Coordinates of C-alpha atoms in Angstrom, one line a residue:
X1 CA 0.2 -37.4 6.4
X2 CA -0.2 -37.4 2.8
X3 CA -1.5 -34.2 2.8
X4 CA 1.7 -32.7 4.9
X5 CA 4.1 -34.2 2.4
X6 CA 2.5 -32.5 -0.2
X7 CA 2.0 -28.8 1.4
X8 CA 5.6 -29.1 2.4
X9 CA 6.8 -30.7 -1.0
X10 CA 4.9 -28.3 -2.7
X11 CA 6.4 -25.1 -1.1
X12 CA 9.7 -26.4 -1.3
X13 CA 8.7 -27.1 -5.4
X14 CA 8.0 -23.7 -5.2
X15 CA 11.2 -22.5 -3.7
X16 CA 13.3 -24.4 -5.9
X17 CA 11.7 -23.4 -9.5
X18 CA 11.9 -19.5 -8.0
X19 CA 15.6 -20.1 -7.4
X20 CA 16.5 -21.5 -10.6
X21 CA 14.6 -18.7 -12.5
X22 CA 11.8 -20.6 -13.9
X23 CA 8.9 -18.4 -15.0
X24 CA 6.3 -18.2 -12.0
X25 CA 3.1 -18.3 -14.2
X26 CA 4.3 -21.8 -14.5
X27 CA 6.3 -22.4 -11.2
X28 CA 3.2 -21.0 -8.9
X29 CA 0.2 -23.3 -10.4
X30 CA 2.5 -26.3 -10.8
X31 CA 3.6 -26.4 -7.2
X32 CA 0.0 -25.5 -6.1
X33 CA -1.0 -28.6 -8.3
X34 CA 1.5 -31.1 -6.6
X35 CA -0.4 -29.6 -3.2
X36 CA -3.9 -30.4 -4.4
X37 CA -3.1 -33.6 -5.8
X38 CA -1.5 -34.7 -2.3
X39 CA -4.4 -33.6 -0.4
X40 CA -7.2 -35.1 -2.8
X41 CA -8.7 -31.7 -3.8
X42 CA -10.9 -31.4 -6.8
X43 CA -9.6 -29.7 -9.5
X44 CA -12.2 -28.4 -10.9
X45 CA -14.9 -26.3 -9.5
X46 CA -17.5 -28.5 -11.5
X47 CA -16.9 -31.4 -9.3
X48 CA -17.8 -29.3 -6.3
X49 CA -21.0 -27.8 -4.8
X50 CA -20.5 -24.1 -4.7
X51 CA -18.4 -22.7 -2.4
X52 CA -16.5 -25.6 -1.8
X53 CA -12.2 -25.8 -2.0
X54 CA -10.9 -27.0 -6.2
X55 CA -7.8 -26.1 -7.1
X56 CA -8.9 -24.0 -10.1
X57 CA -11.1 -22.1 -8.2
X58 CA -8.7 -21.7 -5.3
X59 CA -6.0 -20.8 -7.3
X60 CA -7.5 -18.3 -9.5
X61 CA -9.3 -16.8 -5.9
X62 CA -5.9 -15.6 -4.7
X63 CA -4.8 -14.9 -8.0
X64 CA -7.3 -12.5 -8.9
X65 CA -8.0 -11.4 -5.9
X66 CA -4.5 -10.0 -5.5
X67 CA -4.9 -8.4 -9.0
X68 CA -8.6 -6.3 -7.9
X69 CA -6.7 -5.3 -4.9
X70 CA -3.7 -4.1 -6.0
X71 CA -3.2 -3.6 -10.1
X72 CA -4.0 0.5 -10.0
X73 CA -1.4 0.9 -7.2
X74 CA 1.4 -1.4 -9.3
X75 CA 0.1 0.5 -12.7
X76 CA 0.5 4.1 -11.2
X77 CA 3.8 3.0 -9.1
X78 CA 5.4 1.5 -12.3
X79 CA 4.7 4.6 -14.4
X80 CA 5.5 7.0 -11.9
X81 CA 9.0 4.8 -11.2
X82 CA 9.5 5.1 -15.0
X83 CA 8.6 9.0 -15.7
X84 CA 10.7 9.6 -12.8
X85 CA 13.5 8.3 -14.9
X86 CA 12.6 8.7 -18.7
X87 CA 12.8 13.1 -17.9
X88 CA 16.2 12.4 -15.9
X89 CA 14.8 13.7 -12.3
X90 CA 16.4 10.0 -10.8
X91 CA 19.2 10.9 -12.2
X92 CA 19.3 14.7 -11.2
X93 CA 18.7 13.8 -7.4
X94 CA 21.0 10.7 -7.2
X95 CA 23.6 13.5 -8.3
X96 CA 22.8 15.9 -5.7
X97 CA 22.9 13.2 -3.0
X98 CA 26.0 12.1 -4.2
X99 CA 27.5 15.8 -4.2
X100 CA 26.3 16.0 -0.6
X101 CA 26.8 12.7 1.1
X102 CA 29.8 11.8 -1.4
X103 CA 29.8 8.9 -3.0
X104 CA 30.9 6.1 -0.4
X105 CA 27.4 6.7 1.2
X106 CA 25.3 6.1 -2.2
X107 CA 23.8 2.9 -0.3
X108 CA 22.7 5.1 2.5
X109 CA 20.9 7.5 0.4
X110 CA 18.6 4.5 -1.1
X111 CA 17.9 2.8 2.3
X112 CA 16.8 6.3 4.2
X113 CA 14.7 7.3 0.8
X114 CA 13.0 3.6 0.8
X115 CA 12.4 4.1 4.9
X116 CA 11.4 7.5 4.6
X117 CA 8.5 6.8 1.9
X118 CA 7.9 3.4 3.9
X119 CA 7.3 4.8 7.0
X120 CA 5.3 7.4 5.5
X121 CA 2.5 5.2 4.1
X122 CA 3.7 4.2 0.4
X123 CA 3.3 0.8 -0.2
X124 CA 6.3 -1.5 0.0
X125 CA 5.8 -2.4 -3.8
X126 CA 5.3 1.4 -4.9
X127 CA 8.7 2.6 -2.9
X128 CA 10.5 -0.3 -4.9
X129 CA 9.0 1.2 -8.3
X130 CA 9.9 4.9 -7.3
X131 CA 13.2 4.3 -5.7
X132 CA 14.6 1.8 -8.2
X133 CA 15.6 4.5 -11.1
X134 CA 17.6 6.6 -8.4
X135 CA 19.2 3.8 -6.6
X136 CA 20.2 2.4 -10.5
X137 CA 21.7 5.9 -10.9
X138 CA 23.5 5.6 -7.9
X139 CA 25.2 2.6 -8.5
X140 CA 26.5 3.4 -11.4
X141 CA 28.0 6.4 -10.1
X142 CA 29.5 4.9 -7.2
X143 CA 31.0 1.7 -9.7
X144 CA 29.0 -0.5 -7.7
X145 CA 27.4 -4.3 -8.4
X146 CA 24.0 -3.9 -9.8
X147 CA 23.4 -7.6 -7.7
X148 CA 22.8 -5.3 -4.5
X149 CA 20.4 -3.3 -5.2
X150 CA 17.3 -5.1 -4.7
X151 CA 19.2 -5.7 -1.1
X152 CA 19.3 -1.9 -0.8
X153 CA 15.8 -1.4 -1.4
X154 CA 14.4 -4.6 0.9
X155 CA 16.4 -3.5 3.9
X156 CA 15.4 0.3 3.4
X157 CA 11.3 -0.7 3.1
X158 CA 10.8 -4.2 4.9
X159 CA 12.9 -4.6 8.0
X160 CA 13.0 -1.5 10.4
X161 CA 10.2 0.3 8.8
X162 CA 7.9 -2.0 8.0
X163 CA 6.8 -3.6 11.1
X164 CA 8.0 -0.7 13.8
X165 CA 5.7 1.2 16.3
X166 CA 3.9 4.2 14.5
X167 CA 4.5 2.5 11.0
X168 CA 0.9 3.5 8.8
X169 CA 2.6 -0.5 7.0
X170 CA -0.3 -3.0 7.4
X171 CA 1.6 -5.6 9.2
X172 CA 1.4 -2.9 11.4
X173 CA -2.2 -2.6 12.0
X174 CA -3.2 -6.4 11.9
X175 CA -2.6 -6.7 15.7
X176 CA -5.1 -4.0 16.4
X177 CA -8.2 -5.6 15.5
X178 CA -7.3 -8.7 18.1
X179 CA -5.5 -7.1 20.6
X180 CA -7.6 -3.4 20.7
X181 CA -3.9 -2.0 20.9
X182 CA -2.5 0.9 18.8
X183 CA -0.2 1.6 15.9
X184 CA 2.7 2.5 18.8
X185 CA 2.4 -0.5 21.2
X186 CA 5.7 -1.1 22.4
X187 CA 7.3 1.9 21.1
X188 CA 10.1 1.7 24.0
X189 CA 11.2 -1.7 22.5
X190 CA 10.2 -0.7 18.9
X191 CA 12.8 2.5 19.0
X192 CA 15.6 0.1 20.2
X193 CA 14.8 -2.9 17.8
X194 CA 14.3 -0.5 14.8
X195 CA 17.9 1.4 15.5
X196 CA 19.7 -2.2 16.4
X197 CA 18.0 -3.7 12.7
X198 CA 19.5 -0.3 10.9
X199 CA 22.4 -0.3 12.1
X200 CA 23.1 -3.7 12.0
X201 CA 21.9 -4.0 8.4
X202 CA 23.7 -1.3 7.1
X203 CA 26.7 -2.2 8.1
X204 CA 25.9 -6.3 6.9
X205 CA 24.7 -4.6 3.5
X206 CA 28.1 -2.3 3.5
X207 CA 30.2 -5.4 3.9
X208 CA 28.7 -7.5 1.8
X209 CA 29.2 -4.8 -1.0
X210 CA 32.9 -3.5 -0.4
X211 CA 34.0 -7.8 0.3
X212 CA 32.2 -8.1 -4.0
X213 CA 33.7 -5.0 -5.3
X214 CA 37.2 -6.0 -3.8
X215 CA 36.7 -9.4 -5.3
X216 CA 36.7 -7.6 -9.0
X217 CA 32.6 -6.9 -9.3
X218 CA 31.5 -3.6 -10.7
X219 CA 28.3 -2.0 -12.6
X220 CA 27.9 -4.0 -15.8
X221 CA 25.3 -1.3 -17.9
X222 CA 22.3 -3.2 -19.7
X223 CA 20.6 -2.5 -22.9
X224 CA 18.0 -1.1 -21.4
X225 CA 19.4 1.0 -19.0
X226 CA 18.8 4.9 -19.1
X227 CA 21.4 6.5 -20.7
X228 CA 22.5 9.9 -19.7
X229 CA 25.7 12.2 -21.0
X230 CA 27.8 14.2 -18.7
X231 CA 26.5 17.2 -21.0
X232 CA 22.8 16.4 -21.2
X233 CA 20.6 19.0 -19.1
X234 CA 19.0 17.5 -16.2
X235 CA 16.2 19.1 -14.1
X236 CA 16.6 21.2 -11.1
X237 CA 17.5 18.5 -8.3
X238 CA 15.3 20.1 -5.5
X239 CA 12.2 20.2 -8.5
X240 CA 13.1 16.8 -8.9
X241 CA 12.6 15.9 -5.2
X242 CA 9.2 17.3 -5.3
X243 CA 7.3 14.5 -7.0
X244 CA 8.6 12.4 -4.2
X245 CA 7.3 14.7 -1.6
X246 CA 4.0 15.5 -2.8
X247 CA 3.5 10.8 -3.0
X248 CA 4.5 10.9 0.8
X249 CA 2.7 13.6 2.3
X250 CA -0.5 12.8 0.4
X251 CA -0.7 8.8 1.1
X252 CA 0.4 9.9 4.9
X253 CA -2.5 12.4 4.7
X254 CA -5.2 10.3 3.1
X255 CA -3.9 7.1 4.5
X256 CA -6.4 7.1 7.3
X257 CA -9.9 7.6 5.4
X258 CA -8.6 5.7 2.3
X259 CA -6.5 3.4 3.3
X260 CA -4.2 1.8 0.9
X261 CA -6.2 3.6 -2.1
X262 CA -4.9 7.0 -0.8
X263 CA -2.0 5.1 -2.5
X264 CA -4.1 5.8 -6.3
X265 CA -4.5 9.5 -5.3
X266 CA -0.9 10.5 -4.3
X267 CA 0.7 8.3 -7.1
X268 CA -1.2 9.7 -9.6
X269 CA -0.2 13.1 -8.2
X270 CA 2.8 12.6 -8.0
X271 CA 3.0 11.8 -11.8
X272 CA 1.4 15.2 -12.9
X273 CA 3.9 17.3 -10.4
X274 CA 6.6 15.2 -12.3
X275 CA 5.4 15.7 -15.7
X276 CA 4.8 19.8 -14.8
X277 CA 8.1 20.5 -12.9
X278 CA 10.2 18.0 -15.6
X279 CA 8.7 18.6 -18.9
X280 CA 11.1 20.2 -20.5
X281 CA 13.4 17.0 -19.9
X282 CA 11.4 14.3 -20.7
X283 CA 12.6 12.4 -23.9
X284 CA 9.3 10.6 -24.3
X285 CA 6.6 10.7 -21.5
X286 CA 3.9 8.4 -23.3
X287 CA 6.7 6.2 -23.8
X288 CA 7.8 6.0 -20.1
X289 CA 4.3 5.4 -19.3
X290 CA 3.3 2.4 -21.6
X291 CA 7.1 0.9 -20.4
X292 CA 5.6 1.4 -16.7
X293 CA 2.4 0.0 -17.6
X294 CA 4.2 -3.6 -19.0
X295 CA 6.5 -3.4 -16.4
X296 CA 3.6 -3.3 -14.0
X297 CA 1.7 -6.1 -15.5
X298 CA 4.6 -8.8 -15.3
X299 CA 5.5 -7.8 -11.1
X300 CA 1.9 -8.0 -10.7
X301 CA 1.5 -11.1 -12.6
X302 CA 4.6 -12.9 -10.8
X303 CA 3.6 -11.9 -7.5
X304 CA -0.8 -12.7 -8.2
X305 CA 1.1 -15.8 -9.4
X306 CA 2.9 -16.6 -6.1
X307 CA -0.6 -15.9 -4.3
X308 CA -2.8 -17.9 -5.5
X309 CA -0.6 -20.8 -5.0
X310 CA -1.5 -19.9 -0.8
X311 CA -5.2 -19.8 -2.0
X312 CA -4.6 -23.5 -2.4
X313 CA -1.7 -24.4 0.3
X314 CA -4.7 -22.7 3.0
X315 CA -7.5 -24.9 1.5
X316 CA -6.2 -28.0 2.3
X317 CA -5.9 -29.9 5.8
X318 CA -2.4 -29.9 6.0
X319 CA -2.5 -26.6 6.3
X320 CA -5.0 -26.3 9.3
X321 CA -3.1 -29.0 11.1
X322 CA 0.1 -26.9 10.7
X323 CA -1.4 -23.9 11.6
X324 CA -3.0 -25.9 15.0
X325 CA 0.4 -26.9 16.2
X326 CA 2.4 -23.5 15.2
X327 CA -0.3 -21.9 17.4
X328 CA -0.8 -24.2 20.1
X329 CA 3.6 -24.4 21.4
X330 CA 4.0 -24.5 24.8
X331 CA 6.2 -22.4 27.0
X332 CA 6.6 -18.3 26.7
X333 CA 3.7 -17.0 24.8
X334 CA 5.9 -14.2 22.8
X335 CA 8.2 -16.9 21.9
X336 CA 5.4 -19.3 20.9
X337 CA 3.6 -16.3 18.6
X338 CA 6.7 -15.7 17.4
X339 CA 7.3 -18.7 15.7
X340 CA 3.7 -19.2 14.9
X341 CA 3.5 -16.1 12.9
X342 CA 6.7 -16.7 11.4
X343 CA 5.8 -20.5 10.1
X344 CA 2.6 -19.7 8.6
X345 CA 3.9 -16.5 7.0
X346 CA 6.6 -18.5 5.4
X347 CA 3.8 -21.1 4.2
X348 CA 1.5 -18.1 2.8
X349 CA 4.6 -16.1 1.7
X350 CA 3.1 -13.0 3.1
X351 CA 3.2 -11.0 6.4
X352 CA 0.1 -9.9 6.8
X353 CA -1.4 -13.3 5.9
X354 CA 0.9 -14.9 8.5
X355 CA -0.9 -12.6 11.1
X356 CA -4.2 -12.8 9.9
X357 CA -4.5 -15.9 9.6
X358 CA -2.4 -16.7 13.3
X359 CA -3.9 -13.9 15.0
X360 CA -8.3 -14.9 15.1
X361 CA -6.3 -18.2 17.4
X362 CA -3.7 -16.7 19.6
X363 CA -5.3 -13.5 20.2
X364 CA -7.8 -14.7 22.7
X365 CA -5.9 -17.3 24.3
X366 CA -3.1 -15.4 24.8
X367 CA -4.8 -12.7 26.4
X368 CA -6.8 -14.7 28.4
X369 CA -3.8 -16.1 29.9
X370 CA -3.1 -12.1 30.9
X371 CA -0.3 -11.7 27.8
X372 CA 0.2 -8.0 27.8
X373 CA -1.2 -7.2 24.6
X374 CA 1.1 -4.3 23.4
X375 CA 3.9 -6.6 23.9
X376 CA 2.3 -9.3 21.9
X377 CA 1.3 -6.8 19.3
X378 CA 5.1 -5.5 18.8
X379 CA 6.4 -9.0 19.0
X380 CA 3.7 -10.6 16.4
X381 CA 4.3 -7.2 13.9
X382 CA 8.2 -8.3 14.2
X383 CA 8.0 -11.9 13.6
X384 CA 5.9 -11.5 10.4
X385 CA 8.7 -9.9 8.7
X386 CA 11.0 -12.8 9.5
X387 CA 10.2 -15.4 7.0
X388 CA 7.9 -13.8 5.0
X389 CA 10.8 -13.6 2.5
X390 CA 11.7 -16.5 1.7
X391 CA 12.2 -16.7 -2.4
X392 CA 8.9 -17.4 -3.3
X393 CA 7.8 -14.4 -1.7
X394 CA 5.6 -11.9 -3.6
X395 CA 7.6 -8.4 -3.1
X396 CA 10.8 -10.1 -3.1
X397 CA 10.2 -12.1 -6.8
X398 CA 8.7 -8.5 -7.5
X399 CA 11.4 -6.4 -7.0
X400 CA 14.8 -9.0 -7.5
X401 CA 13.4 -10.4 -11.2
X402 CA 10.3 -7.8 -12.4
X403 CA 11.8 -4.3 -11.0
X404 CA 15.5 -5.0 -11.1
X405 CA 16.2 -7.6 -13.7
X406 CA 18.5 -9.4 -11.1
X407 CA 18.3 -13.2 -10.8
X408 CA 17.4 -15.1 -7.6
X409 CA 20.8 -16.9 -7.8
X410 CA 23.0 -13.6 -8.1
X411 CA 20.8 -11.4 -5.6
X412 CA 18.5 -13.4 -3.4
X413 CA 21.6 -13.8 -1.0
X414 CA 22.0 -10.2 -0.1
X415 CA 18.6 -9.7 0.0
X416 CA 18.3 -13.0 2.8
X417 CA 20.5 -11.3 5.0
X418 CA 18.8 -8.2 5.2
X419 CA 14.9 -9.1 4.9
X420 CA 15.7 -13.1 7.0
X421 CA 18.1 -12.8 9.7
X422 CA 18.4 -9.1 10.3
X423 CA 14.5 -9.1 11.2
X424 CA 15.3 -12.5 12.9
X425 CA 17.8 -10.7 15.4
X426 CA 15.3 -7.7 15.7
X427 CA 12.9 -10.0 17.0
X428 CA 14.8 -12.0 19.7
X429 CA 16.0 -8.8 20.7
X430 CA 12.4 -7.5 21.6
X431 CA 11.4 -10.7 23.0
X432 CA 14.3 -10.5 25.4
X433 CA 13.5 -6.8 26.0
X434 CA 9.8 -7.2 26.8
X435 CA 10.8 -10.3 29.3
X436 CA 12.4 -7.7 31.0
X437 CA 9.6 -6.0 31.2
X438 CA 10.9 -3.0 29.6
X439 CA 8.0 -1.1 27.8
X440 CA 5.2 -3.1 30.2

């Protein structure tokens, strides 16, 4: 019981101190501590035989772990994001969307751009990187509260994308290990879900805009913030596009042999194409680049920082007693993997550790009970992307405090709404679909 408290004390500790802005290199190992203490871990590994759960150890596991795994994508994505903006091609393309799609559907252009490079294989985090300098541009343009934009670029990369039939997304592939299904089971109920989500969304995300802006809020410019004259020479819009291009159809290409490293390849790629179609523009590309690189270090930091705390919330019994129930509830199984999926991805703060961790238990049961599998598989994919973003989440600190510079206070809202409940209707919406047996 102890041990509950504690787990559930501790990511509500965590919640909290991510709210109120508190530094998460402090907030992530504090709350992780109040999780060990509760559950009698040692704390050190030198009180333990080797192998066995400490805190440190635990901690630093997920911490590092997450860092091996991921710090070349975040470098490259961060640098790219940057040179993108330092020679002015972010701005040069935000202005040709605008002059196309006018400015009243500047949101629009960010969302389809952040599905487009989802669905095509770039990472969640990467598309956040890239995107950010041309959705900034954007808002400016169209006068419009910088607060959103972290909303703009959740909803475009983590709700309809993300977990749909077809996606190249892990949360997408998880299921296929334990259910021998495919990237595009349930792609009946996965169309309909995906264009009910986008729909929906946008026109949440529209409202929630046009109800600030009509209650006085506009773009406040930063310090920081690119600066470029009505008179100053951008590149060639359509050259502009091509770095873009060149990430998406190389991490779709190599996405199959290389996985998420195809990711290294195409980023790095798309940097040269950027620096040889722009460099003329650029005001300081070494510059951009060691910008990139510390901007990459903190969102990599934060969000290492935010895993290693589930390095310790999974080590300790609580934990497996949670996971026990969420995957033992009685009554429809798509209902039940639902909401175990969803639990223990809020716990771990991460999608695909909500299904890997859910899936090794409910896969055989489940199918041994004659589950259809494809169903399951949509249904599972769906439900990890419901409360995986709670604050403490690693893409959403990422993105609202180390990407944008927003605070969880002034943007976490928006961003609830598109990457909580909007996924959270998607999801009973395919659950009521495949009761009907529509895409059995």
């Amino acid at each position: 019981m102890l041990s509950m408290i504690g787990l559930i004390g501790g990511l509500l500790l965590l919640i909290v101190l991510t709210m109120r802005g508190m530094n998460l290199f402090i907030a992530g190992p504090l709350s992780a501590l109040v999780v060990a203490l509760t559950s009698g871990m040692p704390l050190f590994p030198q009180l333990v035989k080797e192998g066995e759960a400490n805190f440190v150890g635990n901690y630093m596991s997920g911490f590092t772990g997450f860092i091996a795994s991921w710090y070349l994508m975040f470098l490259l994505g961060a640098v790219f994001g940057k040179v993108m903006e330092d020679s002015g091609a972010a701005d040069s393309v935000s202005r040709w969307i605008v002059s196309k799609l006018g400015m009243k559907r500047a949101v629009l252009a960010i969302v389809l751009a952040c599905a487009v490079l989802t669905y095509g294989g770039v990472s969640l985090f990467v598309v956040a990187f890239s995107v950010y300098p041309m959705a900034l541009s954007l808002f400016k343009q169209a006068d419009l509260p910088r607060r959103f934009i972290p909303a703009a670029l959740a909803f475009g990369s983590v709700t309809f994308t993300m977990t749909s039939a077809g996606s190249p997304e892990i949360q997408n592939w998880i299921p296929i290990e334990y259910l021998k299904t495919s990237p595009y089971a349930g792609w009946e109920v996965s169309l309909v879900v995906a264009v009910v989500m986008a729909v929906f969304g946008y026109w949440w995300l529209k409202r929630l805009i046009s109800k600030a802006v009509k209650n006085g809020e506009r773009f406040i410019s930063r310090e920081k913030d690119p600066v470029v004259t009505e008179n100053q020479s951008l590149p060639n819009p359509l050259l502009s596009l091509l770095p873009l291009v060149v990430v998406l159809i190389i991490s779709f290409a190599l996405h199959k042999p290389l996985q998420q490293s195809a990711l290294i390849v195409a980023l790095l790629s798309g940097i040269i194409v950027t620096y040889i179609v722009n460099r003329k523009h650029f005001k300081g590309f070494w510059n951009a680049a060691s910008e990139g690189t510390m901007g990459a270090l903190i969102a990599i930091g934060n969000t290492a920082a935010v895993v290693g705390f589930g390095g310790v919330a999974k080590a300790v019994p609580a934990f497996g007693v949670a996971v026990d129930a969420m995957t033992h509830i009685p009554g429809s199984p798509l209902i039940g993997g639902a909401i175990a999926v969803s639990v223990i991805a809020g716990m771990t703060g991460s999608a695909s550790g909500g299904q890997a961790i859910a899936l090794p238990i409910l896969a055989p049961h489940y199918l041994d009970a004659g589950v259809n599998p494809e169903a399951l598989h949509r249904v599972v994919a769906i439900s990890s992307g419901v409360l995986d973003s709670l604050p403490h989440n690693g893409y959403v600190v990422t993105t609202i405090n180390s990407i944008c510079g927003e605070t969880h206070k002034d943007a976490y809202g928006s961003v609830a709404a598109m990457t909580v409940i909007v996924p959270l209707v998607g999801l009973v919406l395919a659950i009521i679909l495949f009761s009907f047996g529509l895409g059995i």
